[in-house]
Tab-separated table of C-alpha atoms in Angstrom:
chain	number	residue	atom	x	y	z
C	1336	MET	CA	77.562	123.662	52.289
C	1337	ARG	CA	79.562	125.620	54.865
C	1338	SER	CA	76.654	125.762	57.313
C	1339	ARG	CA	76.199	121.984	56.917
C	1340	SER	CA	79.810	121.345	57.834
C	1341	ARG	CA	79.494	123.770	60.741
C	1342	ARG	CA	76.408	121.971	62.009
C	1343	ARG	CA	78.244	118.668	61.752
C	1344	ARG	CA	81.148	120.059	63.795
C	1345	THR	CA	78.737	121.369	66.427
C	1346	ILE	CA	77.059	117.955	66.687
C	1347	VAL	CA	80.460	116.229	67.092
C	1348	TYR	CA	81.396	118.758	69.788
C	1349	MET	CA	78.126	118.218	71.650
C	1350	VAL	CA	78.558	114.433	71.471
C	1351	PHE	CA	82.005	114.681	73.092
C	1352	VAL	CA	80.723	117.033	75.796
C	1353	VAL	CA	77.970	114.517	76.596
C	1354	VAL	CA	80.526	111.677	76.641
C	1355	ALA	CA	82.756	113.599	79.080
C	1356	LEU	CA	79.806	114.486	81.331
C	1357	SER	CA	78.629	110.871	81.272
C	1358	LEU	CA	82.094	109.750	82.324
C	1359	VAL	CA	81.967	112.124	85.303
C	1360	GLY	CA	78.615	110.628	86.292
C	1361	ILE	CA	79.754	107.029	85.792
C	1362	SER	CA	83.023	107.487	87.683
C	1363	THR	CA	81.289	109.022	90.704
C	1364	ARG	CA	78.342	106.601	90.659
C	1365	PHE	CA	80.402	103.451	90.016
C	1366	PRO	CA	83.786	103.800	91.791
C	1367	ALA	CA	84.745	100.232	90.793
C	1368	PHE	CA	84.836	101.361	87.150
C	1369	THR	CA	87.163	104.232	88.022
C	1370	GLU	CA	89.313	101.916	90.094
C	1371	GLY	CA	89.741	99.499	87.181
C	1372	VAL	CA	90.742	102.258	84.753
C	1373	HIS	CA	93.078	103.865	87.301
C	1374	THR	CA	94.753	100.588	88.202
C	1375	TYR	CA	95.324	99.630	84.574
C	1376	THR	CA	96.804	102.996	83.568
C	1377	VAL	CA	98.833	103.503	86.733
C	1378	ASP	CA	100.421	100.070	86.287
C	1379	ARG	CA	101.418	100.914	82.717
C	1380	LEU	CA	102.838	104.281	83.731
C	1381	ALA	CA	104.663	103.191	86.896
C	1382	ALA	CA	107.759	102.167	84.946
C	1383	VAL	CA	107.749	105.505	83.081
C	1384	TYR	CA	107.573	107.438	86.350
C	1385	LYS	CA	110.359	105.353	87.886
C	1386	VAL	CA	112.610	106.401	84.979
C	1387	LEU	CA	111.437	110.047	85.023
C	1388	ASN	CA	111.960	110.278	88.776
C	1389	ALA	CA	115.558	109.055	88.586
C	1390	PRO	CA	117.089	112.455	87.663
C	1391	VAL	CA	114.856	114.222	90.218
C	1392	THR	CA	115.972	111.830	92.957
C	1393	PHE	CA	119.593	112.192	91.850
C	1394	ALA	CA	119.436	116.010	91.928
C	1395	LYS	CA	117.689	115.925	95.283
C	1396	GLY	CA	120.358	113.575	96.616
C	1397	ILE	CA	123.089	116.005	95.596
C	1398	GLY	CA	121.238	118.929	97.166
C	1399	ASP	CA	120.610	117.016	100.375
C	1400	GLY	CA	124.239	115.865	100.449
C	1401	ILE	CA	125.554	119.419	100.234
C	1402	ALA	CA	123.112	120.651	102.874
C	1403	GLN	CA	124.009	117.763	105.180
C	1404	HIS	CA	127.718	118.369	104.728
C	1405	PHE	CA	127.402	121.906	106.085
C	1406	ALA	CA	125.138	120.856	108.928
C	1407	THR	CA	127.193	117.837	110.053
C	1408	VAL	CA	128.799	119.303	113.202
C	1409	ARG	CA	125.595	120.818	114.531
C	1410	LYS	CA	123.600	117.713	113.614
C	1411	ASN	CA	126.143	115.443	115.305
C	1412	ARG	CA	125.821	117.378	118.555
C	1413	ASP	CA	122.009	117.290	118.333
C	1414	LEU	CA	122.042	113.565	117.591
C	1415	MET	CA	124.266	112.832	120.581
C	1416	GLU	CA	121.855	114.675	122.853
C	1417	GLU	CA	118.894	112.941	121.252
C	1418	ASN	CA	120.648	109.596	121.599
C	1419	GLN	CA	121.055	110.104	125.334
C	1420	MET	CA	117.378	110.901	125.650
C	1421	LEU	CA	116.364	107.936	123.503
C	1422	ARG	CA	118.418	105.540	125.639
C	1423	ALA	CA	116.381	106.582	128.638
C	1424	TRP	CA	113.154	106.210	126.662
C	1425	ARG	CA	114.262	102.811	125.373
C	1426	ALA	CA	114.746	101.480	128.875
C	1427	GLU	CA	111.305	102.711	129.835
C	1428	ALA	CA	109.750	101.290	126.653
C	1429	MET	CA	111.347	97.873	127.290
C	1430	PHE	CA	109.918	97.871	130.795
C	1431	LEU	CA	106.444	98.867	129.539
C	1432	ARG	CA	106.573	96.236	126.815
C	1433	VAL	CA	107.327	93.463	129.280
C	1434	GLU	CA	104.609	94.749	131.577
C	1435	ASN	CA	102.151	95.001	128.678
C	1436	ASP	CA	102.901	91.446	127.485
C	1437	THR	CA	102.456	90.124	131.010
C	1438	LEU	CA	99.116	91.888	131.409
C	1439	LYS	CA	97.927	90.612	128.024
C	1440	GLU	CA	98.880	87.076	129.015
C	1441	LEU	CA	97.000	87.465	132.290
C	1442	LEU	CA	93.889	88.649	130.387
C	1443	ASN	CA	94.213	85.966	127.662
C	1444	MET	CA	94.031	88.794	125.134
C	1445	VAL	CA	94.190	87.881	121.435
C	1446	SER	CA	97.036	89.852	119.918
C	1447	ASP	CA	96.525	92.110	116.910
C	1448	GLN	CA	97.569	90.882	113.466
C	1449	SER	CA	101.252	91.347	112.786
C	1450	VAL	CA	102.171	94.292	110.587
C	1451	THR	CA	104.898	94.093	107.962
C	1452	PRO	CA	106.311	97.380	106.658
C	1453	ILE	CA	106.764	97.929	102.907
C	1454	THR	CA	108.903	100.922	102.000
C	1455	ALA	CA	107.984	102.782	98.809
C	1456	ARG	CA	108.974	105.960	97.034
C	1457	VAL	CA	106.471	108.622	95.990
C	1458	LEU	CA	106.452	108.646	92.184
C	1459	ALA	CA	103.863	111.271	91.340
C	1460	ASP	CA	101.756	113.884	93.097
C	1461	ALA	CA	98.209	114.724	92.149
C	1462	ASN	CA	98.761	118.011	90.378
C	1463	THR	CA	95.274	119.356	90.958
C	1464	PRO	CA	93.644	121.764	93.401
C	1465	TYR	CA	90.950	119.241	94.346
C	1466	ALA	CA	92.404	115.782	95.023
C	1467	ARG	CA	95.192	114.956	97.490
C	1468	THR	CA	96.636	111.655	96.392
C	1469	VAL	CA	100.093	110.353	95.544
C	1470	LEU	CA	101.343	107.476	93.445
C	1471	ILE	CA	103.817	105.156	95.199
C	1472	SER	CA	106.254	102.600	93.836
C	1473	ALA	CA	104.828	99.503	95.548
C	1474	GLY	CA	101.892	97.432	94.377
C	1475	ARG	CA	100.213	94.058	94.750
C	1476	LYS	CA	103.480	92.390	93.755
C	1477	HIS	CA	105.047	93.762	96.936
C	1478	GLY	CA	102.095	92.859	99.153
C	1479	VAL	CA	100.253	96.192	99.120
C	1480	ALA	CA	96.463	95.930	99.345
C	1481	LYS	CA	93.588	98.396	99.283
C	1482	GLY	CA	92.908	100.044	102.634
C	1483	GLN	CA	96.342	99.540	104.219
C	1484	ALA	CA	97.703	102.390	106.324
C	1485	VAL	CA	100.544	104.459	104.859
C	1486	MET	CA	103.028	106.052	107.259
C	1487	GLY	CA	105.592	108.774	106.849
C	1488	ALA	CA	108.674	109.045	109.050
C	1489	ARG	CA	106.666	110.699	111.863
C	1490	GLY	CA	103.140	109.408	111.526
C	1491	LEU	CA	100.149	108.387	109.435
C	1492	VAL	CA	99.841	110.079	106.037
C	1493	GLY	CA	96.985	108.198	104.379
C	1494	ARG	CA	95.658	104.896	103.154
C	1495	VAL	CA	95.964	102.841	99.983
C	1496	LEU	CA	93.175	103.720	97.560
C	1497	PHE	CA	93.934	101.538	94.514
C	1498	THR	CA	96.598	98.951	93.934
C	1499	GLY	CA	98.166	97.849	90.684
C	1500	GLN	CA	100.845	95.215	90.233
C	1501	GLU	CA	103.700	97.710	90.324
C	1502	ALA	CA	102.294	100.863	91.921
C	1503	SER	CA	99.489	102.095	94.144
C	1504	ARG	CA	97.595	105.305	94.726
C	1505	VAL	CA	97.457	106.669	98.269
C	1506	LEU	CA	94.635	108.871	99.533
C	1507	LEU	CA	96.253	111.467	101.810
C	1508	LEU	CA	94.698	112.530	105.128
C	1509	SER	CA	94.058	115.994	103.674
C	1510	ASP	CA	91.906	114.724	100.774
C	1511	PRO	CA	88.231	115.705	101.185
C	1512	ASN	CA	87.276	112.016	100.832
C	1513	ALA	CA	89.502	110.868	103.711
C	1514	ARG	CA	87.757	109.841	106.947
C	1515	ILE	CA	89.922	108.314	109.674
C	1516	PRO	CA	88.556	107.017	113.002
C	1517	VAL	CA	90.799	108.524	115.678
C	1518	LYS	CA	90.869	109.111	119.402
C	1519	ILE	CA	92.373	111.739	121.655
C	1520	LEU	CA	95.111	110.054	123.616
C	1521	GLU	CA	94.759	112.152	126.794
C	1522	SER	CA	90.949	112.090	127.109
C	1523	GLY	CA	90.114	108.920	125.204
C	1524	GLN	CA	87.455	110.786	123.171
C	1525	GLN	CA	86.546	109.081	119.893
C	1526	ALA	CA	86.416	111.194	116.741
C	1527	ILE	CA	86.523	111.113	112.969
C	1528	MET	CA	89.279	113.056	111.260
C	1529	ARG	CA	88.100	114.472	107.939
C	1530	GLY	CA	90.287	115.849	105.158
C	1531	ASN	CA	89.363	119.349	104.030
C	1532	ASN	CA	91.866	120.073	101.253
C	1533	SER	CA	94.060	122.063	103.633
C	1534	ARG	CA	97.136	121.359	105.765
C	1535	TYR	CA	94.996	120.820	108.857
C	1536	PRO	CA	92.291	118.100	108.678
C	1537	GLU	CA	89.139	118.616	110.732
C	1538	LEU	CA	88.134	116.683	113.826
C	1539	ILE	CA	84.521	115.625	114.378
C	1540	LEU	CA	83.880	114.261	117.852
C	1541	THR	CA	81.695	111.165	117.910
C	1542	GLU	CA	81.929	110.460	121.612
C	1543	GLY	CA	82.432	112.549	124.740
C	1544	ASP	CA	81.468	116.181	125.195
C	1545	ALA	CA	84.611	117.276	127.017
C	1546	ALA	CA	86.263	120.271	125.413
C	1547	LEU	CA	89.234	119.569	123.208
C	1548	VAL	CA	92.560	120.980	124.278
C	1549	ALA	CA	95.120	122.227	121.788
C	1550	GLY	CA	98.256	120.143	121.973
C	1551	HIS	CA	96.537	116.879	122.855
C	1552	HIS	CA	97.718	113.904	120.838
C	1553	VAL	CA	95.613	112.225	118.158
C	1554	VAL	CA	96.089	108.541	117.303
C	1555	THR	CA	94.096	106.033	115.250
C	1556	SER	CA	91.355	104.430	117.300
C	1557	GLY	CA	91.289	101.180	115.366
C	1558	ALA	CA	87.493	101.465	115.013
C	1559	GLY	CA	86.313	99.612	111.924
C	1560	GLY	CA	89.489	97.552	111.935
C	1561	ILE	CA	91.051	99.169	108.859
C	1562	PHE	CA	93.868	100.858	110.740
C	1563	ALA	CA	95.722	99.349	113.651
C	1564	PRO	CA	94.923	101.224	116.873
C	1565	GLY	CA	97.464	103.681	118.225
C	1566	LEU	CA	99.115	104.832	115.009
C	1567	PRO	CA	100.383	108.389	115.593
C	1568	VAL	CA	98.416	110.952	113.580
C	1569	GLY	CA	99.053	114.434	114.998
C	1570	VAL	CA	98.134	116.964	117.661
C	1571	VAL	CA	94.999	119.047	118.171
C	1572	HIS	CA	95.993	122.324	116.576
C	1573	ASP	CA	93.143	124.758	116.869
C	1574	VAL	CA	89.904	124.499	118.823
C	1575	THR	CA	88.505	127.995	118.379
C	1576	ARG	CA	86.016	127.060	115.630
C	1577	VAL	CA	86.143	123.659	113.903
C	1578	PRO	CA	88.793	121.610	115.748
C	1579	LEU	CA	91.793	121.034	113.500
C	1580	VAL	CA	94.658	118.562	113.620
C	1581	ARG	CA	98.273	119.295	112.774
C	1582	THR	CA	99.595	116.008	111.422
C	1583	TYR	CA	102.982	114.825	112.726
C	1584	ASN	CA	104.102	114.081	109.208
C	1585	SER	CA	103.934	116.822	106.629
C	1586	LEU	CA	101.529	115.863	103.846
C	1587	SER	CA	103.290	118.162	101.410
C	1588	ASN	CA	106.826	116.846	101.207
C	1589	LEU	CA	106.510	113.115	100.897
C	1590	ASP	CA	109.421	111.210	99.476
C	1591	LEU	CA	109.596	107.800	101.162
C	1592	VAL	CA	106.582	106.193	102.804
C	1593	VAL	CA	105.945	102.908	104.587
C	1594	VAL	CA	102.855	100.840	103.828
C	1595	GLN	CA	101.671	98.840	106.842
C	1596	LYS	CA	101.033	95.428	105.324
C	1597	ARG	CA	98.053	94.072	107.178
C	1598	ASP	CA	95.132	92.021	105.880
C	1599	VAL	CA	92.111	94.341	105.675
C	1600	SER	CA	90.320	92.715	102.745
C	1601	GLY	CA	87.662	91.072	104.916
C	1602	ILE	CA	86.993	94.302	106.762
C	1603	LEU	CA	86.740	96.440	103.625
C	1604	GLY	CA	84.541	93.866	101.954
C	1605	THR	CA	81.971	93.549	104.701
C	1606	GLU	CA	81.975	96.725	106.737
C	1607	ALA	CA	81.794	100.399	106.028
C	1608	THR	CA	85.193	101.834	105.431
C	1609	GLY	CA	84.354	105.130	107.043
C	1610	GLU	CA	85.107	106.890	103.777
C	1611	ASP	CA	82.984	108.564	101.191
C	1612	LYS	CA	83.367	108.217	97.497
C	1613	GLN	CA	86.208	106.560	95.544
X	928	MET	CA	112.684	112.611	34.721
X	929	ILE	CA	110.977	112.161	38.070
X	930	ILE	CA	108.215	114.569	38.880
X	931	ALA	CA	107.512	114.923	42.584
X	932	LYS	CA	103.841	114.541	43.426
X	933	PRO	CA	102.405	117.388	45.509
X	934	LYS	CA	101.599	116.396	49.069
X	935	ASP	CA	97.970	116.007	50.030
X	936	PRO	CA	97.516	118.395	52.977
X	937	ARG	CA	94.794	116.154	54.434
X	938	ARG	CA	97.060	113.086	54.417
X	939	PRO	CA	97.895	112.078	57.984
X	940	SER	CA	101.571	112.257	58.754
X	941	LEU	CA	103.803	111.503	61.680
X	942	ARG	CA	104.467	115.216	62.173
X	943	GLY	CA	100.759	115.809	62.540
X	944	ALA	CA	100.827	113.614	65.630
X	945	LEU	CA	103.502	115.751	67.302
X	946	PRO	CA	101.086	118.088	69.148
X	947	VAL	CA	99.350	115.025	70.632
X	948	ALA	CA	102.713	113.571	71.715
X	949	LEU	CA	103.614	116.959	73.192
X	950	LEU	CA	100.330	117.095	75.112
X	951	VAL	CA	100.757	113.578	76.510
X	952	GLY	CA	104.341	114.439	77.483
X	953	VAL	CA	103.211	117.617	79.266
X	954	VAL	CA	100.472	115.750	81.179
X	955	VAL	CA	102.869	113.000	82.296
X	956	LEU	CA	105.766	115.328	83.167
X	957	THR	CA	103.670	117.739	85.219
X	958	GLN	CA	102.742	114.904	87.596
X	959	ILE	CA	106.319	114.071	88.615
X	960	SER	CA	106.827	114.372	92.345
X	961	PHE	CA	109.147	117.207	93.334
X	962	ASP	CA	108.354	116.895	97.058
X	963	MET	CA	106.358	120.087	96.803
X	964	THR	CA	102.723	119.016	96.932
X	965	ALA	CA	101.754	122.350	98.475
X	966	VAL	CA	103.161	124.184	95.476
X	967	GLN	CA	101.975	121.567	93.009
X	968	GLN	CA	98.349	122.097	94.051
X	969	GLY	CA	98.561	125.521	92.456
X	970	MET	CA	100.731	124.495	89.517
X	971	PRO	CA	99.570	125.674	86.089
X	972	LEU	CA	97.465	123.355	83.982
X	973	LEU	CA	99.926	123.507	81.098
X	974	ALA	CA	98.073	120.946	79.006
X	975	GLY	CA	95.040	123.270	79.026
X	976	ALA	CA	97.151	126.170	77.736
X	977	PHE	CA	98.659	123.980	75.001
X	978	ILE	CA	95.227	122.731	73.942
X	979	PHE	CA	94.010	126.299	73.687
X	980	TYR	CA	96.980	127.166	71.451
X	981	TRP	CA	96.472	124.198	69.128
X	982	GLY	CA	92.719	124.748	69.130
X	983	LEU	CA	93.336	128.291	67.901
X	984	TYR	CA	96.036	127.660	65.317
X	985	ARG	CA	95.743	124.004	64.299
X	986	PRO	CA	92.456	122.520	65.533
X	987	ASP	CA	92.761	119.836	62.860
X	988	LEU	CA	95.672	118.335	64.846
X	989	VAL	CA	93.835	118.191	68.184
X	990	PRO	CA	90.352	116.837	67.443
X	991	HIS	CA	87.801	116.421	70.216
X	992	ALA	CA	88.676	112.739	70.618
X	993	VAL	CA	92.287	113.682	71.411
X	994	CYS	CA	91.129	116.288	73.951
X	995	LEU	CA	88.913	113.652	75.576
X	996	LEU	CA	91.715	111.078	75.806
X	997	VAL	CA	94.355	113.528	77.027
X	998	GLY	CA	91.849	114.838	79.583
X	999	LEU	CA	91.150	111.314	80.786
X	1000	LEU	CA	94.880	110.727	81.200
X	1001	GLN	CA	95.097	113.939	83.239
X	1002	ASP	CA	92.138	112.774	85.354
X	1003	ILE	CA	93.684	109.367	85.997
X	1004	LEU	CA	97.090	110.757	86.932
X	1005	SER	CA	95.751	113.506	89.141
X	1006	GLY	CA	93.086	111.378	90.826
X	1007	THR	CA	90.103	113.562	89.902
X	1008	PRO	CA	86.821	111.945	88.796
X	1009	LEU	CA	87.090	110.704	85.203
X	1010	GLY	CA	85.821	113.217	82.672
X	1011	ILE	CA	86.505	116.447	84.593
X	1012	HIS	CA	89.651	117.466	82.704
X	1013	ALA	CA	88.362	115.767	79.547
X	1014	LEU	CA	85.384	118.121	79.573
X	1015	GLY	CA	87.649	121.095	80.286
X	1016	PHE	CA	89.997	120.317	77.406
X	1017	ILE	CA	87.093	119.828	74.975
X	1018	LEU	CA	85.593	123.174	76.025
X	1019	LEU	CA	88.936	125.012	75.794
X	1020	ARG	CA	89.633	123.580	72.356
X	1021	GLN	CA	86.164	124.509	71.155
X	1022	MET	CA	86.324	128.045	72.555
X	1023	ALA	CA	89.689	128.579	70.840
X	1024	ALA	CA	88.607	127.051	67.531
X	1025	GLY	CA	85.380	129.063	67.614
X	1026	GLN	CA	87.363	132.336	67.794
X	1027	GLN	CA	89.857	131.506	65.048
X	1028	GLN	CA	88.509	134.097	62.625
X	1029	PHE	CA	88.454	136.825	65.243
X	1030	LEU	CA	91.804	136.102	66.918
X	1031	HIS	CA	94.003	135.182	63.954
X	1032	GLY	CA	96.487	137.917	63.217
X	1033	ARG	CA	95.552	139.899	66.331
X	1034	ALA	CA	98.016	141.159	68.909
X	1035	PHE	CA	99.211	138.606	71.469
X	1036	HIS	CA	97.721	140.416	74.451
X	1037	LEU	CA	94.232	139.973	72.951
X	1038	VAL	CA	94.829	136.205	72.577
X	1039	TRP	CA	96.141	136.126	76.135
X	1040	PHE	CA	93.098	137.985	77.416
X	1041	PHE	CA	90.775	135.591	75.627
X	1042	PHE	CA	92.660	132.618	77.061
X	1043	GLY	CA	92.224	134.119	80.545
X	1044	PHE	CA	88.513	134.434	79.879
X	1045	ALA	CA	88.130	130.919	78.430
X	1046	PHE	CA	90.189	129.271	81.182
X	1047	GLY	CA	88.319	131.268	83.835
X	1048	LEU	CA	85.015	130.042	82.430
X	1049	TRP	CA	86.267	126.479	82.518
X	1050	ALA	CA	87.641	126.908	86.066
X	1051	LEU	CA	84.196	128.104	87.194
X	1052	ILE	CA	82.482	125.105	85.583
X	1053	GLU	CA	85.039	122.756	87.155
X	1054	TRP	CA	84.611	124.371	90.576
X	1055	PHE	CA	80.813	124.093	90.269
X	1056	MET	CA	81.026	120.398	89.328
X	1057	MET	CA	83.542	119.594	92.057
X	1058	SER	CA	81.344	121.395	94.608
X	1059	ILE	CA	78.402	119.206	93.573
X	1060	LEU	CA	80.656	116.168	94.037
X	1061	GLY	CA	81.410	117.313	97.592
X	1062	TYR	CA	84.861	118.840	97.241
X	1063	PRO	CA	85.392	121.884	99.477
X	1064	PHE	CA	86.499	125.189	98.034
X	1065	GLY	CA	89.991	126.417	98.805
X	1066	MET	CA	92.576	128.821	97.466
X	1067	ALA	CA	94.258	126.222	95.254
X	1068	PRO	CA	91.854	126.525	92.250
X	1069	MET	CA	92.398	130.297	92.214
X	1070	LEU	CA	96.167	129.856	92.475
X	1071	ARG	CA	96.067	127.415	89.601
X	1072	TYR	CA	93.995	129.833	87.531
X	1073	VAL	CA	96.507	132.647	88.084
X	1074	SER	CA	99.556	130.432	87.479
X	1075	THR	CA	98.030	128.976	84.283
X	1076	VAL	CA	97.147	132.378	82.871
X	1077	LEU	CA	100.616	133.698	83.779
X	1078	SER	CA	102.284	130.715	82.131
X	1079	PHE	CA	100.386	131.226	78.866
X	1080	PRO	CA	103.009	133.513	77.234
X	1081	LEU	CA	105.634	130.815	77.768
X	1082	VAL	CA	103.356	128.101	76.378
X	1083	TYR	CA	102.471	130.364	73.452
X	1084	ALA	CA	106.140	130.991	72.649
X	1085	LEU	CA	107.084	127.311	72.990
X	1086	ALA	CA	104.152	126.037	70.960
X	1087	GLY	CA	104.777	128.780	68.372
X	1088	ARG	CA	108.420	127.705	67.977
X	1089	PHE	CA	107.321	124.103	67.818
X	1090	GLN	CA	104.747	124.861	65.138
X	1091	TYR	CA	107.223	126.927	63.115
X	1092	ARG	CA	109.905	124.243	63.340
X	1093	PHE	CA	107.833	121.138	62.684
X	1094	LEU	CA	104.358	122.001	61.478
X	1095	ARG	CA	104.646	124.729	58.862
X	1096	ARG	CA	101.777	124.343	56.410
X	1097	GLY	CA	104.129	123.736	53.460
X	1098	GLY	CA	106.273	121.293	55.372
X	1099	HIS	CA	103.394	119.305	56.834
């Protein structure tokens, strides 16, 4: 009798193991299935996370407030200096803008689609050693769509992976599935930036044999049309073995992000996204 | 005179669902953003430690179906392929339940050692599967292994208090 019950328990256990393994297979083979399940659950949980994040945001606000209070004098002096520098840059930027517009007019160049920023708060981090994604508080309702670029205060941080009504999941540049077409600003070399689960994504040159130089700037190339060209990404960090990029924006301490609202549905539907699974 | 009927221990009760609620709460809470992704990559998998505890002391309250569903929730929230954590939780629960006779009444450090072994086995399986799926190996899985094993005494104490307070055999 006891051995019969034991055998039954073993069979139930084996059935659940097979179910779990099948789910792994299905979710990797059919990403659309995963996307549907993710979107549904994330939408239901977005409201919960908004509530749970409130005390965290409040505590952080207090901490930041105290830190800022003590740093006010020094920060004020730094800001005044920075302001002077920015005024000079602004004048130069205005001049370049006018010149750029004039040249575009002369060439009859079709301008790029307009980009509308959508600000969102990071609600949840992927608490796992393997995936680098975050959940943000903006979804389809706010105009977020799959594939749109997500910026931090200093530069690109990732792209929208799934969208729900209320929230979306963002694939960070450091995720092993992230592939971003980039170019080196100084040399014009085209490359693909690949996430490698570390702070410094890898750079794979697709064009040009010239040696990479540490410190050169990396921007999106706009190849494939998913990202607008020229979005700041980072600087070449290390070229001794596999070239690495140090992103302008930290991928570890994200609080507020800006989604670049831009229609990429046609591009994602018809062309390769330059990304692997998911 | 009213004679109280003895409770049927197999009768499902609201208290019996408390470990499941606790597990869901742990999974949801551990995903909150603290602006520390770097640290969070190596954060302990607390739900795994809790499942091991319940699998050892009250497997009837965390059946395989619960482990599967809680694991799927963990997968969805953490962005890993569906089924990875579900498989891990089912294995942990089974390994704990399978050692009930041996581990019951033994010193805590033996239970802790066995948890380290069981979780290590699961971490190896997970790493192997993720490698097949193309995820590179880094330090984070090892950090998570260490942090989870180190957090087990806390989980054990909390779950023990919880069980004593709400799920005593007579009271359930």
